[in-house]
Short mmCIF file of C-alpha atoms in Angstrom, two decimals:
data_model
loop_
_atom_site.label_atom_id
_atom_site.label_comp_id
_atom_site.label_asym_id
_atom_site.label_seq_id
_atom_site.Cartn_x
_atom_site.Cartn_y
_atom_site.Cartn_z
CA SER A 962 0.02 0.02 0.02
CA ASP A 963 0.87 3.70 -0.28
CA GLU A 964 1.51 4.07 3.42
CA GLU A 965 4.32 1.44 3.49
CA GLU A 966 6.22 3.30 0.71
CA VAL A 967 6.24 6.64 2.37
CA TYR A 968 9.40 7.20 4.35
CA THR A 969 10.31 9.76 6.67
CA ASP A 970 13.74 11.54 6.63
CA SER A 971 14.53 9.89 10.01
CA GLU A 972 13.97 6.47 8.51
CA GLU A 973 16.34 7.06 5.60
CA GLU A 974 19.08 8.27 7.75
CA THR A 975 18.70 5.20 10.14
CA GLY A 976 19.92 3.06 7.24
CA ASP A 977 16.81 1.79 5.53
CA GLY A 978 18.08 3.53 2.28
CA ASP A 979 21.00 2.68 -0.07
CA PRO A 980 24.27 3.04 2.01
CA GLU A 981 26.27 4.40 -1.12
CA PHE A 982 23.54 7.02 -1.65
CA VAL A 983 23.85 8.13 1.77
CA LYS A 984 27.71 8.28 1.63
CA ARG A 985 27.57 10.30 -1.65
CA GLN A 986 25.08 12.69 -0.04
CA GLU A 987 27.40 13.18 2.94
CA LEU A 988 30.39 13.70 0.66
CA LYS A 989 28.40 16.14 -1.31
CA SER A 990 27.32 18.03 1.81
CA SER A 991 30.85 18.07 3.37
CA ALA A 992 32.17 19.21 0.05
CA LEU A 993 29.44 22.00 -0.04
CA ASP A 994 30.37 22.98 3.50
CA GLU A 995 33.96 23.16 2.51
CA GLN A 996 33.09 25.54 -0.45
CA LEU A 997 30.93 27.69 1.75
CA LYS A 998 33.82 27.88 4.44
CA GLU A 999 36.27 28.98 1.64
CA TYR A 1000 33.93 31.31 0.09
CA ILE A 1001 33.13 33.01 3.37
CA GLN A 1002 36.75 33.15 4.21
CA GLU A 1003 37.54 34.69 0.83
CA TRP A 1004 34.66 37.15 1.28
CA ARG A 1005 36.01 38.02 4.77
CA LYS A 1006 39.57 38.65 3.38
CA GLN A 1007 38.05 40.84 0.56
CA ARG A 1008 35.93 42.81 2.94
CA SER A 1009 38.76 43.27 5.23
CA LYS A 1010 40.87 44.57 2.39
CA GLU A 1011 38.28 46.97 1.32
CA GLU A 1012 37.86 48.18 4.74
CA ASP A 1013 41.59 48.67 4.93
CA ASP A 1014 41.65 50.51 1.51
CA LEU A 1015 38.68 52.69 2.84
CA LYS A 1016 40.43 53.54 6.05
CA LYS A 1017 43.54 54.62 4.06
CA LEU A 1018 41.47 56.75 1.74
CA LYS A 1019 39.83 58.36 4.69
CA GLU A 1020 43.33 59.03 6.28
CA LYS A 1021 44.62 60.52 3.14
CA GLN A 1022 41.43 62.69 2.71
CA ALA A 1023 41.86 63.86 6.50
CA LYS A 1024 45.65 64.63 5.77
CA ARG A 1025 44.60 66.65 2.65
CA LYS A 1026 41.95 68.43 4.47
CA VAL A 1027 44.63 69.47 7.27
CA MET A 1028 47.11 70.50 4.58
CA ARG A 1029 44.46 72.54 2.85
CA ALA A 1030 43.52 74.13 6.10
CA GLU A 1031 47.13 74.96 6.78
CA GLU A 1032 47.60 76.37 3.28
CA GLU A 1033 44.53 78.47 3.63
CA LYS A 1034 45.81 79.80 6.91
CA ARG A 1035 49.20 80.59 5.24
CA MET A 1036 47.50 82.38 2.28
CA ALA A 1037 45.29 84.40 4.75
CA GLU A 1038 48.38 85.36 6.79
CA ARG A 1039 50.26 86.31 3.59
CA LYS A 1040 47.25 88.27 2.36
CA LYS A 1041 47.07 90.19 5.72
CA GLN A 1042 50.73 90.95 5.60
CA GLU A 1043 50.49 92.14 2.10
CA GLU A 1044 47.48 94.28 2.96
CA GLU A 1045 49.30 95.73 6.04
CA ARG A 1046 52.35 96.49 3.93
CA ARG A 1047 50.09 98.21 1.35
CA GLN A 1048 48.50 100.15 3.93
CA ARG A 1049 51.78 101.22 5.49
CA GLU A 1050 53.06 102.28 1.95
CA VAL A 1051 49.95 104.43 1.39
CA GLU A 1052 50.25 106.10 4.92
CA GLU A 1053 54.07 106.63 4.35
CA LYS A 1054 53.23 108.26 0.87
CA LYS A 1055 50.69 110.47 2.70
CA GLN A 1056 53.06 111.56 5.27
CA LYS A 1057 55.77 112.21 2.57
CA ASP A 1058 53.37 114.29 0.60
CA ILE A 1059 52.35 116.33 3.80
CA GLU A 1060 55.98 116.90 4.67
CA GLU A 1061 56.81 118.09 0.97
CA LYS A 1062 53.85 120.30 1.13
CA ARG A 1063 54.95 121.94 4.40
CA LYS A 1064 58.33 122.41 3.09
CA ARG A 1065 57.00 124.13 0.08
CA LEU A 1066 54.81 126.31 2.07
CA GLU A 1067 57.85 127.17 4.43
CA GLU A 1068 60.05 127.99 1.31
CA ALA A 1069 57.18 130.07 -0.13
CA GLU A 1070 56.85 131.89 3.19
CA LYS A 1071 60.51 132.57 3.43
CA LYS A 1072 60.58 133.94 -0.11
CA ARG A 1073 57.49 136.24 0.61
CA GLN A 1074 59.21 137.43 3.78
CA ALA A 1075 62.44 138.20 1.95
CA MET A 1076 60.45 139.94 -0.63
CA MET A 1077 58.72 141.98 1.81
CA ALA A 1078 61.81 142.89 3.66
CA ALA A 1079 63.50 143.78 0.31
CA LEU A 1080 60.48 145.95 -0.81
CA LYS A 1081 60.33 147.61 2.58
CA GLU A 1082 64.12 148.25 2.36
CA GLN A 1083 63.91 149.70 -1.18
CA THR A 1084 61.06 152.06 -0.17
CA ASN A 1085 62.82 153.21 2.79
CA LYS A 1086 66.00 153.89 0.86
CA SER A 1087 64.42 155.53 -2.17
CA LYS A 1088 61.84 157.62 -0.45
CA GLY A 1089 61.82 159.73 2.36
CA PRO A 1090 58.43 160.44 3.92
CA ASN A 1091 55.63 160.75 1.55
CA PHE A 1092 54.68 164.16 2.92
CA THR A 1093 56.66 167.13 4.15
CA ILE A 1094 55.65 169.55 6.83
CA SER A 1095 56.37 173.09 5.72
CA LYS A 1096 55.58 175.95 7.81
CA LYS A 1097 54.38 179.20 6.44
CA GLU A 1098 56.67 182.06 6.73
CA GLY A 1099 53.94 184.25 8.23
CA ALA A 1100 52.94 181.63 10.79
CA LEU A 1101 56.08 182.20 12.72
CA SER A 1102 55.15 185.78 13.53
CA MET A 1103 51.47 185.06 14.25
CA THR A 1104 50.18 184.70 17.79
CA SER A 1105 48.16 181.84 18.91
CA ALA A 1106 45.05 184.00 18.80
CA GLN A 1107 45.64 184.91 15.36
CA LEU A 1108 46.17 181.24 14.30
CA GLU A 1109 42.85 180.39 15.83
CA ARG A 1110 40.99 183.08 14.20
CA ASN A 1111 42.59 182.05 10.91
CA LYS A 1112 41.44 178.40 11.34
CA THR A 1113 37.61 179.28 11.28
CA ARG A 1114 37.94 181.22 8.10
#
């Protein structure tokens, strides 16, 4: 009957089946297990290698980032020094221009003073007073009362 032909897995393992078939199945199973172990080991090696590579890349990236930050810092410092130097030059030029202008004004003032002194000297030498006081001949003989009377005329 059908019930007798149906075997369970436990009955086959107990030896009711073909012993060669069971041996082949066990060999296949153990070979498959070996292949899986090798595959898993290979996968772990590969993953470990990839993780190491990734770690190295991240370290390189971090180093580059640090170097870039240092370079930017140096560039900023250089730019700051250049700006300070430029401002100093502008300030020095302004001071120099102011000093030159002051010297020119002093020279012009000295020339003006010299011209005024020369002009004054010239006018004092060439001219006497620009008016003369002359007394009338008749004024000497007049009395003060006569002079007062003549003023009102």
